[in-house]
Coordinates of C-alpha atoms in Angstrom, one line a residue:
M26 CA -36.2 -34.5 -10.7
I27 CA -33.7 -31.8 -10.1
V28 CA -34.9 -28.2 -10.8
W29 CA -32.1 -25.6 -11.1
D30 CA -33.1 -22.0 -11.5
E31 CA -30.9 -19.1 -12.7
A32 CA -28.5 -21.6 -14.2
T33 CA -26.7 -18.9 -16.2
M34 CA -25.0 -17.7 -13.0
A35 CA -23.6 -21.1 -12.1
H36 CA -20.2 -22.4 -13.0
R37 CA -20.5 -25.5 -15.2
Q38 CA -18.3 -27.4 -12.8
C39 CA -21.1 -27.1 -10.2
F40 CA -23.4 -29.2 -12.4
K41 CA -20.6 -31.8 -12.9
A42 CA -20.0 -31.9 -9.1
V43 CA -23.7 -32.6 -8.5
V44 CA -23.7 -35.4 -11.1
R45 CA -20.6 -37.0 -9.6
S46 CA -22.0 -36.8 -6.0
I47 CA -25.2 -38.5 -7.2
V48 CA -23.2 -41.2 -8.9
D49 CA -21.1 -41.8 -5.8
E50 CA -24.1 -42.0 -3.4
M51 CA -26.7 -43.7 -5.6
G52 CA -24.8 -45.3 -8.4
P53 CA -24.7 -44.5 -12.2
E54 CA -28.0 -46.3 -12.9
V55 CA -30.0 -44.0 -10.6
A56 CA -28.1 -40.9 -11.8
S57 CA -29.0 -41.7 -15.4
Q58 CA -32.8 -41.8 -14.5
I59 CA -32.9 -38.4 -13.0
T60 CA -34.6 -35.7 -15.0
W61 CA -33.0 -32.2 -14.9
L62 CA -35.1 -29.1 -15.4
V63 CA -32.7 -26.1 -15.9
C64 CA -34.2 -22.7 -16.1
E65 CA -32.0 -20.1 -17.8
D66 CA -31.8 -17.1 -20.1
F67 CA -28.3 -16.5 -21.4
R68 CA -29.1 -12.9 -22.0
Q69 CA -29.0 -12.5 -18.2
V70 CA -26.0 -12.0 -15.9
S71 CA -23.3 -14.7 -16.4
A72 CA -21.2 -16.5 -13.8
V73 CA -19.0 -14.3 -11.7
I74 CA -15.3 -15.1 -12.2
P75 CA -13.1 -12.9 -10.0
K76 CA -10.5 -11.2 -12.2
G77 CA -11.5 -13.4 -15.1
S78 CA -11.3 -12.4 -18.8
V79 CA -14.1 -12.4 -21.2
A80 CA -13.0 -15.8 -22.5
H81 CA -12.9 -17.3 -19.0
I82 CA -16.4 -16.1 -18.3
I83 CA -17.7 -17.6 -21.5
R84 CA -16.0 -20.9 -21.0
V85 CA -17.5 -21.6 -17.6
S86 CA -21.0 -21.4 -18.9
L87 CA -23.1 -24.6 -19.0
R88 CA -23.8 -23.9 -22.6
K89 CA -20.1 -24.3 -23.4
S90 CA -19.9 -27.8 -22.0
P91 CA -20.3 -30.1 -25.0
L92 CA -20.9 -33.2 -23.0
M93 CA -23.6 -31.8 -20.7
W94 CA -25.3 -29.3 -23.0
S95 CA -25.9 -31.8 -25.8
R96 CA -27.9 -33.9 -23.4
F97 CA -30.5 -31.2 -22.8
T98 CA -33.7 -30.9 -24.8
R99 CA -34.1 -27.1 -25.3
M100 CA -37.6 -25.5 -25.0
K101 CA -38.0 -21.8 -25.6
L102 CA -40.4 -19.6 -23.7
K103 CA -41.6 -16.8 -25.9
T104 CA -44.2 -14.9 -23.8
N105 CA -43.2 -12.1 -21.5
M106 CA -45.3 -13.0 -18.4
R107 CA -44.7 -9.7 -16.6
V108 CA -46.1 -7.9 -19.6
N109 CA -49.0 -10.3 -19.9
T110 CA -49.9 -9.8 -16.3
R111 CA -50.3 -6.1 -16.9
E112 CA -52.6 -6.8 -19.8
D113 CA -54.7 -9.2 -17.7
V114 CA -55.3 -6.6 -14.9
G115 CA -57.0 -4.1 -17.1
Q116 CA -54.0 -2.6 -18.9
A117 CA -55.0 -3.9 -22.4
E118 CA -55.4 -0.3 -23.7
E119 CA -51.7 0.0 -23.3
A120 CA -51.0 -3.2 -25.1
S121 CA -48.9 -1.5 -27.8
L122 CA -46.6 0.1 -25.3
L123 CA -46.3 -3.1 -23.3
D124 CA -45.5 -5.0 -26.6
A125 CA -42.8 -2.4 -27.3
I126 CA -41.1 -2.8 -24.0
G127 CA -41.0 -6.6 -24.4
I128 CA -39.3 -6.3 -27.9
W129 CA -37.0 -3.6 -26.6
L130 CA -35.8 -5.7 -23.8
L131 CA -35.0 -8.6 -26.1
G132 CA -33.1 -6.2 -28.4
I133 CA -31.0 -5.1 -25.4
G134 CA -30.4 -8.7 -24.4
D135 CA -29.3 -9.6 -27.9
G136 CA -27.1 -6.5 -28.2
V137 CA -28.8 -5.1 -31.2
I138 CA -30.1 -1.9 -29.7
R139 CA -27.7 0.9 -30.5
S140 CA -29.4 4.1 -29.4
A141 CA -32.8 5.7 -28.9
V142 CA -33.6 8.6 -31.3
V143 CA -33.8 12.0 -29.7
L144 CA -37.3 13.3 -29.8
D145 CA -38.1 16.8 -31.1
A146 CA -38.4 19.6 -28.6
E147 CA -42.0 20.0 -29.7
E148 CA -42.8 16.5 -28.5
S149 CA -41.0 16.9 -25.2
S150 CA -43.1 20.0 -24.4
R151 CA -46.4 18.1 -24.5
G152 CA -46.1 17.4 -20.8
A153 CA -47.2 14.4 -18.7
S154 CA -50.1 13.4 -20.9
A155 CA -47.7 12.6 -23.8
Q156 CA -45.1 10.7 -21.7
R157 CA -46.5 7.3 -22.7
F158 CA -46.5 8.2 -26.4
D159 CA -42.9 9.5 -26.1
L160 CA -41.8 6.3 -24.4
E161 CA -43.3 4.1 -27.0
T162 CA -42.1 6.2 -29.9
D163 CA -38.6 6.3 -28.5
M164 CA -38.6 2.5 -28.2
R165 CA -40.1 1.9 -31.6
K166 CA -37.5 4.1 -33.3
A167 CA -34.7 2.3 -31.5
L168 CA -36.2 -1.1 -32.6
R169 CA -36.4 0.1 -36.3
L170 CA -32.7 1.1 -36.0
A171 CA -31.9 -2.3 -34.5
S172 CA -33.7 -4.3 -37.2
G173 CA -31.0 -3.3 -39.7
L174 CA -28.2 -4.2 -37.3
A175 CA -29.5 -7.5 -36.0
R176 CA -27.9 -9.7 -38.6
R177 CA -24.6 -7.9 -38.4
R178 CA -24.5 -8.0 -34.6
S179 CA -25.5 -11.7 -34.3
P180 CA -22.7 -14.2 -33.7
R181 CA -21.3 -15.8 -36.9
P182 CA -22.1 -19.5 -37.2
G183 CA -19.0 -21.5 -36.3
S184 CA -17.3 -18.5 -34.7
T185 CA -14.9 -19.3 -31.9
A186 CA -14.0 -15.7 -31.0
A187 CA -15.0 -14.5 -27.5
E188 CA -16.8 -11.5 -28.7
Q189 CA -17.6 -8.7 -26.3
C190 CA -20.3 -6.5 -27.8
T191 CA -20.4 -3.2 -26.0
T192 CA -22.7 -0.5 -27.4
K193 CA -23.9 2.9 -26.1
I194 CA -27.6 3.1 -25.7
R195 CA -29.9 5.9 -24.7
I196 CA -32.5 5.2 -22.0
P197 CA -36.0 6.3 -23.1
R198 CA -36.6 9.8 -21.9
A199 CA -39.8 9.1 -20.0
M200 CA -38.0 6.7 -17.7
C201 CA -35.3 9.2 -16.7
L202 CA -35.1 11.7 -13.9
P203 CA -33.8 15.2 -14.7
K204 CA -30.1 15.8 -15.3
R205 CA -27.8 16.3 -12.3
I206 CA -30.0 14.4 -9.8
R207 CA -28.5 12.7 -6.8
M208 CA -29.2 9.4 -5.2
Q209 CA -31.6 11.0 -2.7
K210 CA -33.9 12.2 -5.5
L211 CA -34.0 8.7 -7.0
L212 CA -34.8 7.2 -3.6
N213 CA -37.6 9.7 -3.1
S214 CA -39.1 8.9 -6.5
V215 CA -39.1 5.1 -6.0
F216 CA -40.3 5.4 -2.3
P217 CA -42.3 8.6 -2.1
D218 CA -44.0 7.7 1.2
M219 CA -41.0 6.3 3.0
S220 CA -40.6 9.1 5.5
T221 CA -44.3 9.1 6.5
V222 CA -45.2 5.4 6.4
K223 CA -46.4 4.0 9.8
P224 CA -44.8 0.8 11.1
T225 CA -48.2 -0.6 11.9
D226 CA -49.6 -0.1 8.3
A227 CA -49.0 -3.5 6.9
A228 CA -50.4 -2.7 3.4
A229 CA -48.2 0.3 3.0
L230 CA -45.1 -1.6 4.1
D231 CA -45.9 -4.4 1.7
A232 CA -46.3 -1.9 -1.1
M233 CA -42.9 -0.5 -0.2
G234 CA -41.4 -4.0 -0.1
E235 CA -42.4 -4.6 -3.7
R236 CA -40.1 -1.7 -4.8
M237 CA -36.4 -1.7 -5.1
I238 CA -33.4 0.2 -6.6
L239 CA -31.0 -1.8 -8.6
T240 CA -27.4 -0.9 -9.3
A241 CA -24.1 -2.6 -10.3
L242 CA -21.7 -1.7 -7.5
N243 CA -21.8 -2.7 -3.9
K244 CA -20.6 0.7 -2.9
D245 CA -23.7 2.3 -4.5
V246 CA -26.0 -0.2 -2.8
R247 CA -24.5 0.7 0.6
D248 CA -24.9 4.4 0.0
L249 CA -28.5 4.1 -1.1
N250 CA -29.4 1.9 1.8
E251 CA -27.8 4.3 4.3
L252 CA -29.9 7.1 2.8
A253 CA -33.0 4.9 3.2
I254 CA -32.3 4.1 6.8
D255 CA -32.2 7.8 7.6
E256 CA -35.6 8.3 5.8
V257 CA -37.5 5.6 7.6
P258 CA -39.2 7.0 10.7
G259 CA -38.8 5.4 14.1
E260 CA -36.0 4.6 16.5
A261 CA -32.9 2.9 15.1
R262 CA -31.1 0.0 16.8
T263 CA -27.6 -1.1 16.0
Y264 CA -26.5 -4.7 16.1
Y265 CA -22.7 -5.6 16.3
S266 CA -21.1 -8.8 15.2
I267 CA -18.5 -11.0 16.9
D268 CA -15.7 -11.6 14.4
T269 CA -13.1 -14.3 14.7
V270 CA -10.9 -16.5 12.5
T271 CA -11.8 -20.2 12.0
N272 CA -10.0 -22.9 14.0
E273 CA -7.6 -23.7 11.1
D274 CA -6.3 -20.1 11.1
M275 CA -5.9 -19.7 14.9
E276 CA -2.2 -19.3 14.6
L277 CA -2.9 -16.0 12.8
V278 CA -5.2 -14.6 15.4
E279 CA -2.5 -12.3 16.7
V280 CA -1.8 -10.9 13.3
Y281 CA -5.4 -10.1 12.3
K282 CA -6.8 -8.1 15.1
I283 CA -10.5 -7.8 15.8
E284 CA -10.5 -4.2 14.6
L285 CA -9.3 -5.3 11.2
L286 CA -11.8 -8.2 10.9
N287 CA -14.6 -5.7 11.8
T288 CA -13.8 -3.7 8.6
V289 CA -14.5 -6.6 6.3
D290 CA -17.6 -5.9 4.1
H291 CA -18.5 -8.8 1.9
S292 CA -21.7 -8.9 -0.1
A293 CA -22.5 -12.4 1.0
M294 CA -22.2 -11.6 4.7
P295 CA -23.9 -9.2 7.1
T296 CA -21.7 -6.2 8.1
H297 CA -20.1 -5.7 11.5
A298 CA -22.5 -2.9 12.5
M299 CA -26.1 -3.1 11.2
V300 CA -28.7 -0.5 11.8
F301 CA -32.4 -1.5 11.7
K302 CA -35.8 0.1 12.3
V303 CA -39.2 -1.4 12.5
G304 CA -40.9 -1.3 9.1
M305 CA -37.7 -1.6 7.0
T306 CA -37.4 -4.0 4.1
V307 CA -34.6 -6.5 4.6
M308 CA -33.2 -9.5 2.6
L309 CA -32.1 -12.9 4.0
L310 CA -28.5 -13.8 3.2
R311 CA -28.6 -17.6 3.8
N312 CA -31.0 -20.5 3.5
L313 CA -32.8 -21.2 6.8
A314 CA -35.9 -23.2 5.9
A315 CA -36.2 -23.9 2.2
Q316 CA -39.4 -25.9 2.7
N317 CA -41.0 -22.7 4.1
G318 CA -39.5 -20.4 1.5
D319 CA -37.0 -18.8 3.9
C320 CA -34.1 -18.8 1.4
N321 CA -31.2 -16.6 0.4
G322 CA -32.6 -13.5 -1.3
T323 CA -36.1 -13.6 0.2
R324 CA -37.3 -10.2 1.4
Y325 CA -39.1 -9.4 4.7
I326 CA -40.5 -6.5 6.8
V327 CA -38.9 -5.9 10.2
T328 CA -41.7 -6.1 12.8
R329 CA -39.8 -6.2 16.1
L330 CA -36.3 -5.7 17.4
G331 CA -35.0 -7.7 20.3
D332 CA -31.6 -7.8 22.0
N333 CA -30.2 -10.7 20.0
V334 CA -33.1 -11.6 17.7
I335 CA -35.2 -9.8 15.1
E336 CA -38.8 -10.7 14.2
L337 CA -39.6 -10.5 10.4
R338 CA -42.8 -10.8 8.4
Q339 CA -42.7 -12.1 4.9
I340 CA -43.9 -9.6 2.4
G341 CA -47.5 -10.1 1.4
T342 CA -48.3 -12.6 4.2
N343 CA -48.8 -12.6 7.9
R344 CA -46.2 -15.4 8.5
R345 CA -43.5 -14.3 10.9
I346 CA -40.1 -15.7 11.7
L347 CA -37.4 -15.0 14.3
I348 CA -33.9 -14.6 13.1
P349 CA -31.1 -14.9 15.8
K350 CA -27.4 -14.3 15.4
L351 CA -25.8 -17.1 13.4
D352 CA -22.2 -18.0 12.4
V353 CA -21.5 -17.0 8.8
S354 CA -18.1 -17.9 7.3
T355 CA -16.3 -16.9 4.1
S356 CA -12.8 -17.3 2.8
D357 CA -13.3 -14.7 0.1
C358 CA -12.8 -11.7 2.3
G359 CA -9.7 -10.2 0.8
L360 CA -7.5 -11.7 3.6
P361 CA -5.5 -15.0 3.6
I362 CA -7.8 -16.4 6.3
K363 CA -11.3 -17.7 6.7
L364 CA -13.5 -15.2 8.5
K365 CA -16.2 -16.3 10.9
R366 CA -18.8 -13.7 11.8
R367 CA -21.6 -14.1 14.3
Q368 CA -24.4 -11.7 13.2
I369 CA -28.0 -11.7 12.1
P370 CA -27.9 -12.9 8.5
I371 CA -29.9 -10.2 6.8
R372 CA -29.2 -6.9 5.1
V373 CA -31.2 -3.8 4.3
A374 CA -32.9 -4.3 0.9
F375 CA -34.2 -1.0 -0.3
A376 CA -31.4 -1.3 -2.9
A377 CA -29.5 -4.3 -4.2
T378 CA -27.1 -5.3 -6.9
M379 CA -28.4 -6.6 -10.3
N380 CA -26.9 -10.0 -9.6
K381 CA -28.7 -10.3 -6.2
A382 CA -32.0 -9.2 -7.6
Q383 CA -32.0 -11.3 -10.8
G384 CA -35.3 -13.1 -11.2
A385 CA -37.2 -10.8 -8.9
T386 CA -40.6 -9.4 -9.9
L387 CA -41.3 -5.8 -8.6
K388 CA -44.2 -3.3 -8.9
R389 CA -41.8 -0.4 -9.3
H390 CA -38.0 -0.1 -9.4
G391 CA -35.3 2.4 -9.8
L392 CA -32.0 2.1 -11.6
W393 CA -28.9 3.9 -10.6
L394 CA -26.5 3.5 -13.5
P395 CA -22.8 3.5 -12.7
Q396 CA -20.0 5.2 -14.5
P397 CA -19.3 3.8 -18.1
G398 CA -17.2 0.7 -17.9
D399 CA -18.6 -0.7 -14.7
L400 CA -21.3 -2.9 -16.3
G401 CA -21.0 -6.5 -17.2
H402 CA -22.7 -9.0 -19.6
G403 CA -26.5 -8.8 -19.4
Q404 CA -26.8 -6.3 -16.5
V405 CA -28.7 -3.7 -18.4
Y406 CA -31.1 -6.4 -19.6
V407 CA -31.6 -7.7 -16.1
E408 CA -32.0 -4.2 -14.5
A409 CA -34.8 -3.2 -16.9
S410 CA -36.7 -6.5 -16.6
P411 CA -38.2 -6.8 -13.1
V412 CA -41.4 -4.9 -13.9
G413 CA -43.9 -5.4 -16.7
D414 CA -44.9 -1.7 -17.0
P415 CA -42.1 0.6 -18.4
Q416 CA -43.8 3.5 -16.7
E417 CA -42.8 2.0 -13.3
I418 CA -39.1 2.2 -14.2
I419 CA -37.2 5.2 -12.9
V420 CA -33.6 5.8 -14.0
G421 CA -31.0 8.0 -12.4
A422 CA -27.3 8.4 -13.2
P423 CA -24.3 10.6 -12.4
V424 CA -23.8 13.6 -14.7
A425 CA -21.0 11.8 -16.5
N426 CA -23.7 9.4 -18.0
N427 CA -25.5 12.3 -19.8
D428 CA -24.8 13.3 -23.4
E429 CA -25.0 16.8 -24.8
A430 CA -28.8 16.5 -25.2
G431 CA -29.1 15.6 -21.5
F432 CA -30.2 12.0 -22.2
V433 CA -28.9 9.2 -19.9
V434 CA -26.4 7.0 -21.9
T435 CA -25.1 3.7 -20.6
D436 CA -23.0 0.8 -21.8
N437 CA -24.9 -2.3 -22.9
V438 CA -22.5 -5.2 -22.6
V439 CA -23.4 -8.5 -24.3
F440 CA -21.0 -11.4 -24.8
T441 CA -22.5 -12.7 -28.0
Q442 CA -20.7 -16.0 -27.7
L443 CA -23.0 -16.9 -24.8
L444 CA -26.0 -16.7 -27.1
N445 CA -25.0 -19.6 -29.4
D446 CA -23.9 -23.2 -29.0
D447 CA -20.5 -23.0 -30.6
A448 CA -17.6 -24.5 -28.7
V449 CA -15.0 -22.3 -27.1
Y450 CA -11.5 -23.6 -27.3
P451 CA -8.6 -23.1 -24.9
C452 CA -6.9 -19.7 -25.3
C453 CA -4.2 -17.5 -24.1
V454 CA -4.0 -13.7 -23.7
R455 CA -1.3 -11.7 -25.3
A456 CA -1.0 -7.9 -25.2
G457 CA -4.7 -7.6 -24.2
R458 CA -5.9 -9.7 -27.2
I459 CA -7.6 -13.1 -26.9
I460 CA -5.9 -15.7 -29.0
F461 CA -7.4 -19.1 -29.5
S462 CA -5.2 -22.2 -30.0

């Protein structure tokens, strides 16, 4: 059996490459007997196609491969397990609110939520005790508005148009921080004890490791993590990488100086200069020991800083691992070379992009919404999904994202063609319009 999680983010050619490799190594008879279990939600973030159009992004989806997709038996999961978990631990009295957040999230994923209705000033003056009521009321009103739009916003049967559904939605007021807040305020709201936590307090560090701020842009992730490094108490230590070009590009070594290579900052690689403190939350950037769960995206707590090695403890356990400096290579560095960087393959993980954190389950998380136009398909759906309790979602945004009433407004981008099984035919682009042949 082959189990493939987060399949929506994979190019459909990846699946074909695996099938062809199995056929070449084991033969077509063995390949035909293998069962595939593919876990996916097409409301989530789609495959990343650098500089690709909407049509290109849709066409590379596994769902748009007629030969492969038709062989799958589709089974739908209808229960929101994060919400159910909250009810099972004694939160049943808030079942109505938890039910509302589940339906609201599906409405965002389907692109049928237009806006949340502004509440009266009298309701907003009720204070903290009315926040849960305000949150549920806001969601329920938005869902009633969406119910009349659902049929019109759904993809038309047999449609071959690559539809990009972008709507403006208001984030429920109880989730949002006050207007004109900065990143520092959001950081302090999600991690209120960051500046006072002790490196020896494992329980407090684990609680902090179950929180994260999500955003869409790598630049915002870097800024948030730099603020977090300054907040964490203790002595900082900086680790520098050794950057070179690979052997096949050695003739260009005189052209691309070390100083230039040191400036390369790629999301899949550690940076040239990395600052760490004991007690910080970090994320692994490559697979080291899959059988032990030490995979790309796993988060740890820093427990000890050596000269060329760092000791990490997996969040929620006492299992510790040592991470040395390793060679990490990439050809997607913005230069016509393949960069090889020897560095400890981890990054600070108080903040991460929505793509990197997709599928994560958190106790509390913050959202830093970018400027309008910087979001892609399913990112609002993904960023609002990691927790089961909507009261543990804290939203901040630049002033440009606020409307006249002071509510946070963001784009909800949904490529509705990804939500059906209709074929997408080859197309060309003329004058900014998608034309199918």
